[in-house]
C-alpha positions as YAML, in Angstrom:
chain: A
units: angstrom
residues:
- id: 1
  name: MET
  ca: [15.83, 9.22, 11.66]
- id: 2
  name: SER
  ca: [13.13, 11.96, 11.76]
- id: 3
  name: ALA
  ca: [10.22, 12.56, 9.00]
- id: 4
  name: THR
  ca: [11.99, 15.74, 8.14]
- id: 5
  name: ALA
  ca: [14.89, 15.78, 7.86]
- id: 6
  name: ALA
  ca: [17.08, 15.85, 5.02]
- id: 7
  name: GLY
  ca: [14.60, 17.84, 3.08]
- id: 8
  name: PHE
  ca: [11.06, 15.26, 2.98]
- id: 9
  name: ARG
  ca: [7.93, 16.78, 4.06]
- id: 10
  name: HIS
  ca: [4.64, 13.79, 5.32]
- id: 11
  name: GLU
  ca: [2.17, 16.43, 5.64]
- id: 12
  name: LEU
  ca: [-1.90, 15.32, 7.21]
- id: 13
  name: ALA
  ca: [-4.38, 17.53, 6.31]
- id: 14
  name: PHE
  ca: [-7.81, 16.90, 7.50]
- id: 15
  name: TYR
  ca: [-11.33, 18.37, 4.98]
- id: 16
  name: THR
  ca: [-14.41, 17.63, 5.45]
- id: 17
  name: ASP
  ca: [-16.56, 18.84, 1.82]
- id: 18
  name: ALA
  ca: [-14.67, 20.11, -1.56]
- id: 19
  name: ALA
  ca: [-13.83, 24.01, -0.29]
- id: 20
  name: SER
  ca: [-11.55, 22.25, 2.19]
- id: 21
  name: LEU
  ca: [-9.94, 19.72, 0.77]
- id: 22
  name: LEU
  ca: [-9.48, 22.13, -2.48]
- id: 23
  name: ALA
  ca: [-8.40, 25.11, 0.21]
- id: 24
  name: VAL
  ca: [-5.35, 22.73, 1.32]
- id: 25
  name: THR
  ca: [-4.83, 20.59, -1.97]
- id: 26
  name: VAL
  ca: [-5.01, 23.67, -4.05]
- id: 27
  name: PRO
  ca: [-2.42, 25.10, -2.80]
- id: 28
  name: PHE
  ca: [0.28, 22.59, -2.57]
- id: 29
  name: VAL
  ca: [-0.37, 21.83, -6.59]
- id: 30
  name: ARG
  ca: [0.02, 25.47, -7.29]
- id: 31
  name: ALA
  ca: [3.04, 26.29, -5.23]
- id: 32
  name: GLY
  ca: [4.99, 22.90, -6.71]
- id: 33
  name: LEU
  ca: [4.19, 24.30, -9.95]
- id: 34
  name: ALA
  ca: [5.73, 27.33, -9.52]
- id: 35
  name: ALA
  ca: [8.54, 26.00, -8.15]
- id: 36
  name: GLY
  ca: [9.20, 23.74, -11.23]
- id: 37
  name: ASP
  ca: [9.10, 20.34, -9.70]
- id: 38
  name: PRO
  ca: [6.77, 17.10, -10.93]
- id: 39
  name: VAL
  ca: [4.24, 17.71, -9.39]
- id: 40
  name: LEU
  ca: [0.91, 14.46, -9.12]
- id: 41
  name: VAL
  ca: [-1.65, 14.03, -7.29]
- id: 42
  name: ALA
  ca: [-3.24, 10.37, -5.94]
- id: 43
  name: THR
  ca: [-6.51, 10.65, -4.52]
- id: 44
  name: PRO
  ca: [-10.03, 8.18, -6.06]
- id: 45
  name: GLY
  ca: [-12.53, 9.28, -8.72]
- id: 46
  name: PRO
  ca: [-14.57, 11.64, -7.48]
- id: 47
  name: GLN
  ca: [-11.51, 14.29, -5.45]
- id: 48
  name: LEU
  ca: [-9.15, 12.99, -8.71]
- id: 49
  name: ALA
  ca: [-12.23, 15.80, -10.50]
- id: 50
  name: LEU
  ca: [-13.15, 18.32, -7.79]
- id: 51
  name: ILE
  ca: [-9.13, 18.67, -8.07]
- id: 52
  name: ARG
  ca: [-8.59, 18.43, -11.56]
- id: 53
  name: ALA
  ca: [-11.93, 20.98, -12.17]
- id: 54
  name: ALA
  ca: [-10.06, 23.87, -9.63]
- id: 55
  name: LEU
  ca: [-6.93, 24.10, -11.63]
- id: 56
  name: GLY
  ca: [-7.99, 24.09, -14.72]
- id: 57
  name: THR
  ca: [-5.50, 25.13, -17.62]
- id: 58
  name: ALA
  ca: [-2.82, 24.52, -15.04]
- id: 59
  name: GLY
  ca: [-3.21, 20.68, -14.59]
- id: 60
  name: ASP
  ca: [-1.99, 19.51, -17.52]
- id: 61
  name: ALA
  ca: [1.47, 20.09, -16.17]
- id: 62
  name: VAL
  ca: [0.02, 16.89, -13.47]
- id: 63
  name: GLY
  ca: [0.55, 14.11, -12.94]
- id: 64
  name: TRP
  ca: [-2.71, 12.02, -12.02]
- id: 65
  name: ALA
  ca: [-4.01, 8.41, -11.20]
- id: 66
  name: ASP
  ca: [-6.59, 7.32, -9.60]
- id: 67
  name: MET
  ca: [-6.02, 6.11, -6.05]
- id: 68
  name: THR
  ca: [-8.72, 3.56, -6.18]
- id: 69
  name: GLU
  ca: [-7.14, 2.10, -8.96]
- id: 70
  name: ALA
  ca: [-3.56, 3.01, -8.29]
- id: 71
  name: GLY
  ca: [-3.42, 1.87, -4.71]
- id: 72
  name: ARG
  ca: [-6.36, -0.76, -3.47]
- id: 73
  name: ASN
  ca: [-3.31, -3.04, -2.35]
- id: 74
  name: PRO
  ca: [-1.94, -0.51, -0.21]
- id: 75
  name: GLY
  ca: [1.39, -2.13, -0.90]
- id: 76
  name: ARG
  ca: [1.57, -1.60, -4.13]
- id: 77
  name: ILE
  ca: [1.30, 2.52, -3.34]
- id: 78
  name: ILE
  ca: [4.97, 3.02, -2.72]
- id: 79
  name: PRO
  ca: [6.48, 0.91, -5.14]
- id: 80
  name: CYS
  ca: [4.48, 1.24, -8.01]
- id: 81
  name: VAL
  ca: [3.24, 4.83, -7.60]
- id: 82
  name: LEU
  ca: [4.79, 7.16, -5.33]
- id: 83
  name: GLN
  ca: [8.11, 5.89, -5.91]
- id: 84
  name: ALA
  ca: [7.94, 4.89, -9.07]
- id: 85
  name: PHE
  ca: [6.59, 9.05, -9.52]
- id: 86
  name: ALA
  ca: [10.33, 10.01, -7.80]
- id: 87
  name: ASP
  ca: [12.47, 8.63, -9.82]
- id: 88
  name: ARG
  ca: [11.27, 9.59, -12.99]
- id: 89
  name: HIS
  ca: [12.30, 13.27, -11.28]
- id: 90
  name: PRO
  ca: [15.84, 11.69, -9.39]
- id: 91
  name: ASP
  ca: [17.24, 15.86, -9.53]
- id: 92
  name: ARG
  ca: [13.84, 17.44, -9.01]
- id: 93
  name: ARG
  ca: [11.84, 18.15, -5.96]
- id: 94
  name: ALA
  ca: [8.84, 16.07, -6.27]
- id: 95
  name: ARG
  ca: [5.44, 17.17, -4.64]
- id: 96
  name: ILE
  ca: [3.04, 14.33, -4.65]
- id: 97
  name: ILE
  ca: [-1.51, 14.82, -3.69]
- id: 98
  name: GLY
  ca: [-1.79, 10.93, -2.43]
- id: 99
  name: GLU
  ca: [-4.86, 10.24, -0.26]
- id: 100
  name: PRO
  ca: [-4.86, 6.56, 0.23]
- id: 101
  name: ILE
  ca: [-7.78, 5.76, 3.02]
- id: 102
  name: TRP
  ca: [-11.07, 6.67, 1.94]
- id: 103
  name: ALA
  ca: [-14.68, 6.01, 3.67]
- id: 104
  name: GLY
  ca: [-15.88, 2.50, 1.86]
- id: 105
  name: ARG
  ca: [-11.90, 0.76, 2.40]
- id: 106
  name: THR
  ca: [-12.43, -2.64, 4.72]
- id: 107
  name: ALA
  ca: [-11.00, -3.18, 7.68]
- id: 108
  name: GLU
  ca: [-9.02, -5.73, 6.10]
- id: 109
  name: GLU
  ca: [-7.65, -2.60, 3.61]
- id: 110
  name: TYR
  ca: [-6.91, -0.39, 6.49]
- id: 111
  name: ARG
  ca: [-5.22, -1.92, 8.52]
- id: 112
  name: ALA
  ca: [-2.26, -2.15, 5.01]
- id: 113
  name: CYS
  ca: [-3.43, 0.89, 4.36]
- id: 114
  name: ALA
  ca: [-2.03, 2.00, 8.12]
- id: 115
  name: GLN
  ca: [1.23, 0.34, 7.59]
- id: 116
  name: HIS
  ca: [1.51, 2.21, 4.67]
- id: 117
  name: GLU
  ca: [1.62, 5.71, 6.02]
- id: 118
  name: ALA
  ca: [4.46, 4.07, 8.83]
- id: 119
  name: ALA
  ca: [6.35, 2.95, 5.69]
- id: 120
  name: ILE
  ca: [6.18, 6.65, 3.79]
- id: 121
  name: ASN
  ca: [8.40, 8.14, 6.86]
- id: 122
  name: TRP
  ca: [10.99, 5.54, 5.85]
- id: 123
  name: ALA
  ca: [10.85, 4.74, 2.14]
- id: 124
  name: PHE
  ca: [11.48, 8.01, 2.03]
- id: 125
  name: ALA
  ca: [13.86, 9.54, 4.75]
- id: 126
  name: GLY
  ca: [16.38, 11.58, 2.52]
- id: 127
  name: ARG
  ca: [15.12, 12.45, -0.30]
- id: 128
  name: ALA
  ca: [13.89, 16.24, -1.46]
- id: 129
  name: ALA
  ca: [9.76, 15.26, -1.56]
- id: 130
  name: SER
  ca: [7.18, 16.88, -0.61]
- id: 131
  name: ILE
  ca: [4.43, 13.60, -0.11]
- id: 132
  name: LEU
  ca: [-0.04, 15.82, 2.08]
- id: 133
  name: CYS
  ca: [-2.23, 13.14, 2.83]
- id: 134
  name: PRO
  ca: [-6.06, 14.43, 2.89]
- id: 135
  name: TYR
  ca: [-8.29, 12.45, 4.98]
- id: 136
  name: ASP
  ca: [-11.70, 12.79, 4.84]
- id: 137
  name: ALA
  ca: [-12.52, 14.10, 9.12]
- id: 138
  name: GLY
  ca: [-16.71, 13.71, 8.06]
- id: 139
  name: ARG
  ca: [-16.68, 10.43, 6.71]
- id: 140
  name: LEU
  ca: [-13.91, 8.35, 7.90]
- id: 141
  name: GLU
  ca: [-13.83, 6.76, 11.40]
- id: 142
  name: PRO
  ca: [-12.37, 9.20, 14.82]
- id: 143
  name: GLY
  ca: [-10.08, 5.60, 15.21]
- id: 144
  name: VAL
  ca: [-8.80, 6.48, 11.67]
- id: 145
  name: LEU
  ca: [-8.63, 9.81, 11.86]
- id: 146
  name: ALA
  ca: [-7.02, 9.14, 15.78]
- id: 147
  name: GLU
  ca: [-3.97, 7.20, 13.59]
- id: 148
  name: ALA
  ca: [-3.86, 9.73, 10.79]
- id: 149
  name: ARG
  ca: [-1.36, 12.07, 12.94]
- id: 150
  name: CYS
  ca: [0.88, 8.86, 14.56]
- id: 151
  name: THR
  ca: [1.81, 8.39, 11.30]
- id: 152
  name: HIS
  ca: [2.39, 12.34, 10.20]
- id: 153
  name: PRO
  ca: [4.60, 14.44, 11.19]
- id: 154
  name: LEU
  ca: [3.12, 18.05, 10.10]
- id: 155
  name: LEU
  ca: [-0.07, 18.57, 10.02]
- id: 156
  name: VAL
  ca: [-1.97, 21.54, 7.46]
- id: 157
  name: ASP
  ca: [-4.84, 23.57, 7.71]
- id: 158
  name: GLY
  ca: [-6.65, 25.37, 5.20]
- id: 159
  name: ASP
  ca: [-4.26, 28.91, 5.62]
- id: 160
  name: GLY
  ca: [-1.79, 27.23, 5.27]
- id: 161
  name: ASP
  ca: [-0.24, 27.31, 8.06]
- id: 162
  name: TYR
  ca: [2.45, 24.41, 9.63]
- id: 163
  name: ARG
  ca: [2.89, 22.76, 12.66]
- id: 164
  name: ARG
  ca: [3.78, 19.34, 14.38]
- id: 165
  name: ILE
  ca: [2.93, 16.50, 15.85]
- id: 166
  name: ALA
  ca: [3.25, 15.84, 19.18]
- id: 167
  name: GLY
  ca: [1.52, 12.00, 18.31]
- id: 168
  name: TYR
  ca: [3.51, 11.70, 15.47]
- id: 169
  name: SER
  ca: [4.89, 7.64, 16.44]
- id: 170
  name: PRO
  ca: [5.31, 5.07, 12.63]
- id: 171
  name: ALA
  ca: [6.91, 2.34, 14.45]
- id: 172
  name: ALA
  ca: [4.45, 1.97, 17.34]
- id: 173
  name: VAL
  ca: [1.92, 1.41, 15.02]
- id: 174
  name: THR
  ca: [3.10, -0.60, 12.32]
- id: 175
  name: GLU
  ca: [3.69, -3.08, 15.42]
- id: 176
  name: ARG
  ca: [-0.09, -2.90, 16.35]
- id: 177
  name: HIS
  ca: [-0.99, -3.68, 13.22]
- id: 178
  name: ASN
  ca: [1.33, -6.71, 12.97]
- id: 179
  name: LYS
  ca: [-1.11, -8.69, 14.12]
- id: 180
  name: PRO
  ca: [-1.77, -12.39, 13.52]
- id: 181
  name: LEU
  ca: [-4.82, -12.79, 10.23]
- id: 182
  name: PRO
  ca: [-8.03, -13.89, 11.67]
- id: 183
  name: THR
  ca: [-8.59, -17.98, 10.89]
- id: 184
  name: PRO
  ca: [-10.89, -18.27, 8.41]
- id: 185
  name: ALA
  ca: [-14.76, -19.09, 8.49]
- id: 186
  name: GLU
  ca: [-14.94, -21.41, 5.13]
- id: 187
  name: PRO
  ca: [-13.50, -24.32, 3.63]
- id: 188
  name: VAL
  ca: [-10.05, -24.44, 2.95]
- id: 189
  name: ALA
  ca: [-7.85, -25.90, 1.04]
- id: 190
  name: VAL
  ca: [-4.07, -26.70, 1.66]
- id: 191
  name: LEU
  ca: [-0.74, -27.78, 0.28]
- id: 192
  name: ARG
  ca: [2.35, -28.87, 2.38]
- id: 193
  name: TYR
  ca: [5.24, -27.73, 0.25]
- id: 194
  name: ASP
  ca: [9.04, -27.90, -0.10]
- id: 195
  name: LEU
  ca: [12.43, -28.34, -2.99]
- id: 196
  name: ASP
  ca: [11.16, -31.77, -3.94]
- id: 197
  name: THR
  ca: [7.01, -30.57, -4.34]
- id: 198
  name: LEU
  ca: [8.05, -26.71, -4.94]
- id: 199
  name: PRO
  ca: [6.31, -27.15, -8.79]
- id: 200
  name: ARG
  ca: [3.08, -28.35, -6.82]
- id: 201
  name: VAL
  ca: [2.58, -24.81, -6.09]
- id: 202
  name: ARG
  ca: [1.70, -24.26, -9.33]
- id: 203
  name: ARG
  ca: [-1.23, -26.54, -10.57]
- id: 204
  name: PHE
  ca: [-2.88, -25.95, -6.88]
- id: 205
  name: VAL
  ca: [-2.60, -21.97, -6.91]
- id: 206
  name: ALA
  ca: [-3.87, -22.39, -10.41]
- id: 207
  name: ASP
  ca: [-6.78, -24.76, -9.43]
- id: 208
  name: GLN
  ca: [-8.06, -23.35, -6.77]
- id: 209
  name: ALA
  ca: [-8.18, -20.28, -9.00]
- id: 210
  name: VAL
  ca: [-10.06, -21.63, -12.55]
- id: 211
  name: ALA
  ca: [-12.91, -23.63, -9.42]
- id: 212
  name: ALA
  ca: [-12.67, -20.23, -7.95]
- id: 213
  name: GLY
  ca: [-13.42, -18.09, -11.73]
- id: 214
  name: LEU
  ca: [-10.32, -15.82, -11.94]
- id: 215
  name: ALA
  ca: [-9.46, -14.44, -15.45]
- id: 216
  name: GLY
  ca: [-6.58, -16.28, -17.31]
- id: 217
  name: ASP
  ca: [-4.66, -13.54, -16.96]
- id: 218
  name: ARG
  ca: [-5.43, -13.43, -12.83]
- id: 219
  name: VAL
  ca: [-4.67, -16.92, -12.95]
- id: 220
  name: ALA
  ca: [-1.51, -16.48, -13.68]
- id: 221
  name: ASP
  ca: [-0.44, -13.73, -11.29]
- id: 222
  name: LEU
  ca: [-2.16, -15.44, -8.26]
- id: 223
  name: GLN
  ca: [0.27, -18.30, -9.37]
- id: 224
  name: ILE
  ca: [3.54, -15.94, -10.33]
- id: 225
  name: ALA
  ca: [2.28, -14.81, -6.28]
- id: 226
  name: VAL
  ca: [2.26, -17.16, -4.84]
- id: 227
  name: THR
  ca: [5.44, -18.88, -6.11]
- id: 228
  name: GLU
  ca: [6.58, -16.38, -5.80]
- id: 229
  name: LEU
  ca: [6.48, -16.77, -1.64]
- id: 230
  name: ALA
  ca: [6.78, -20.65, -1.83]
- id: 231
  name: THR
  ca: [10.04, -19.76, -3.42]
- id: 232
  name: ASN
  ca: [11.47, -18.51, -1.07]
- id: 233
  name: SER
  ca: [9.95, -19.77, 1.72]
- id: 234
  name: VAL
  ca: [13.02, -23.11, 0.04]
- id: 235
  name: ALA
  ca: [15.31, -20.30, -0.36]
- id: 236
  name: HIS
  ca: [15.87, -18.16, 2.90]
- id: 237
  name: ALA
  ca: [12.46, -19.46, 4.89]
- id: 238
  name: GLY
  ca: [13.79, -23.41, 5.99]
- id: 239
  name: GLY
  ca: [12.65, -25.72, 3.57]
- id: 240
  name: ALA
  ca: [9.31, -25.15, 3.21]
- id: 241
  name: GLY
  ca: [6.14, -23.49, 4.35]
- id: 242
  name: THR
  ca: [2.47, -24.42, 3.70]
- id: 243
  name: VAL
  ca: [0.15, -22.66, 0.83]
- id: 244
  name: GLN
  ca: [-3.77, -22.70, 1.67]
- id: 245
  name: ALA
  ca: [-6.21, -22.09, -0.29]
- id: 246
  name: TRP
  ca: [-10.32, -20.26, 0.40]
- id: 247
  name: CYS
  ca: [-12.99, -18.11, -1.29]
- id: 248
  name: THR
  ca: [-15.14, -15.83, 0.40]
- id: 249
  name: ASP
  ca: [-17.82, -13.57, -1.37]
- id: 250
  name: ARG
  ca: [-15.61, -11.39, -2.59]
- id: 251
  name: HIS
  ca: [-11.82, -12.69, -3.25]
- id: 252
  name: LEU
  ca: [-10.34, -15.64, -4.09]
- id: 253
  name: VAL
  ca: [-7.61, -15.40, -1.25]
- id: 254
  name: CYS
  ca: [-4.33, -18.07, -1.27]
- id: 255
  name: GLU
  ca: [-1.97, -17.89, 2.39]
- id: 256
  name: VAL
  ca: [1.72, -19.03, 2.41]
- id: 257
  name: HIS
  ca: [3.39, -20.21, 5.37]
- id: 258
  name: ASP
  ca: [6.64, -19.93, 6.44]
- id: 259
  name: ASP
  ca: [9.12, -20.07, 9.51]
- id: 260
  name: GLY
  ca: [10.75, -17.07, 7.82]
- id: 261
  name: TRP
  ca: [11.15, -13.13, 9.39]
- id: 262
  name: LEU
  ca: [10.14, -9.95, 7.17]
- id: 263
  name: ALA
  ca: [11.74, -7.96, 9.58]
- id: 264
  name: ASP
  ca: [12.27, -4.48, 7.33]
- id: 265
  name: PRO
  ca: [8.61, -3.07, 8.42]
- id: 266
  name: LEU
  ca: [9.77, -1.62, 4.38]
- id: 267
  name: ALA
  ca: [9.51, -5.32, 2.58]
- id: 268
  name: GLY
  ca: [8.31, -6.19, -0.06]
- id: 269
  name: ARG
  ca: [6.92, -1.80, -0.23]
- id: 270
  name: LEU
  ca: [10.16, -0.92, -1.56]
- id: 271
  name: ALA
  ca: [11.77, -1.06, -4.85]
- id: 272
  name: PRO
  ca: [15.12, -2.09, -5.14]
- id: 273
  name: ALA
  ca: [17.51, -0.25, -7.35]
- id: 274
  name: HIS
  ca: [17.41, -0.91, -10.68]
- id: 275
  name: ASP
  ca: [21.43, -2.47, -10.38]
- id: 276
  name: GLY
  ca: [20.50, -4.26, -6.90]
- id: 277
  name: ILE
  ca: [19.81, -8.33, -7.45]
- id: 278
  name: GLY
  ca: [16.64, -10.12, -4.80]
- id: 279
  name: GLY
  ca: [14.47, -8.23, -3.53]
- id: 280
  name: ARG
  ca: [11.91, -7.80, -5.61]
- id: 281
  name: GLY
  ca: [10.01, -10.66, -5.36]
- id: 282
  name: LEU
  ca: [7.67, -9.15, -2.43]
- id: 283
  name: VAL
  ca: [7.31, -6.27, -4.37]
- id: 284
  name: ILE
  ca: [6.13, -8.87, -7.07]
- id: 285
  name: VAL
  ca: [3.41, -9.91, -4.67]
- id: 286
  name: HIS
  ca: [1.84, -6.72, -4.07]
- id: 287
  name: ALA
  ca: [1.81, -5.28, -7.73]
- id: 288
  name: LEU
  ca: [0.19, -8.60, -8.54]
- id: 289
  name: CYS
  ca: [-2.15, -9.07, -6.52]
- id: 290
  name: ASP
  ca: [-5.41, -6.60, -5.04]
- id: 291
  name: LEU
  ca: [-4.68, -6.68, -1.39]
- id: 292
  name: VAL
  ca: [-1.63, -8.24, 0.81]
- id: 293
  name: LEU
  ca: [-1.87, -8.72, 4.81]
- id: 294
  name: ILE
  ca: [1.47, -9.62, 6.30]
- id: 295
  name: HIS
  ca: [2.25, -11.58, 10.04]
- id: 296
  name: THR
  ca: [5.57, -11.47, 10.48]
- id: 297
  name: THR
  ca: [7.82, -12.39, 13.88]
- id: 298
  name: ALA
  ca: [10.47, -14.10, 14.98]
- id: 299
  name: ALA
  ca: [8.38, -17.39, 14.89]
- id: 300
  name: GLY
  ca: [7.21, -17.27, 11.41]
- id: 301
  name: THR
  ca: [5.47, -15.07, 8.76]
- id: 302
  name: THR
  ca: [2.13, -15.07, 6.43]
- id: 303
  name: VAL
  ca: [1.10, -14.13, 3.97]
- id: 304
  name: ARG
  ca: [-2.93, -13.34, 2.56]
- id: 305
  name: LEU
  ca: [-2.88, -13.22, -1.07]
- id: 306
  name: HIS
  ca: [-6.91, -11.62, -1.67]
- id: 307
  name: MET
  ca: [-7.69, -11.46, -5.64]
- id: 308
  name: LEU
  ca: [-11.04, -10.04, -6.68]
- id: 309
  name: ARG
  ca: [-13.08, -13.17, -8.64]
- id: 310
  name: GLU
  ca: [-14.65, -10.70, -10.05]
- id: 311
  name: ALA
  ca: [-12.89, -8.40, -12.45]
- id: 312
  name: PRO
  ca: [-12.08, -5.41, -10.87]
...
């Protein structure tokens, strides 16, 4: 399935300073506005401010999102940002600038970001949409820049010239980052659950979240997320599972493991149709948590949820 088929374009641009960022992003936005396309710019705040200032009053017709907030969890970017915007304009070509990777992302976050960039190609295949992803070549690691060439089929430069990228291989990126999650060094609390003990999951999560200092609404969010996963274990993944919890300096982490297999790389990264039944559980998990990491094989699946211990 080609990422450029049926009108979808997933474009990569490298920049090193404000001028080179604007050289690729502003023409992209202006071309969309001139064509009457809906346009969204979702980048970290400093880049957002630069692009908005360069557009002047034309920016009033553009949607804006700070990716450090909207995309803090990379797994929520497609369903809650990109797809949500495109779905609001079903009969028009959506033009989106999305910058999910910036200097300062942790290695854990980058793992989810790389899988996100790969998943875009399948999520939007066949849709009339253009998504441009700027990468800060002056600050990001060489390996990150190299992998970006694997998840984008098109490279655009500051002169507006496009060329196909020979190393395009999103499936390889997805598989490369589908690796076992590291064993926590911190003390771990454990609860084994099945159909009869499923109600205990909510209390277990609440106890751990309160002890970690999460605010009341964040406790509720984590309860919902873990309960979604545990309920799915009971219904679709062998009838049982294990939830673990521990604290790091920044996060309360809850991990759910069961015997299921998430064979679809878009599982949880693409919101189902409004009239669809099911398929929303993992999307809800991504929407509620600050970071979600997944390792899945035919032997079982581990989903690790991170919640910031202080309000973001």
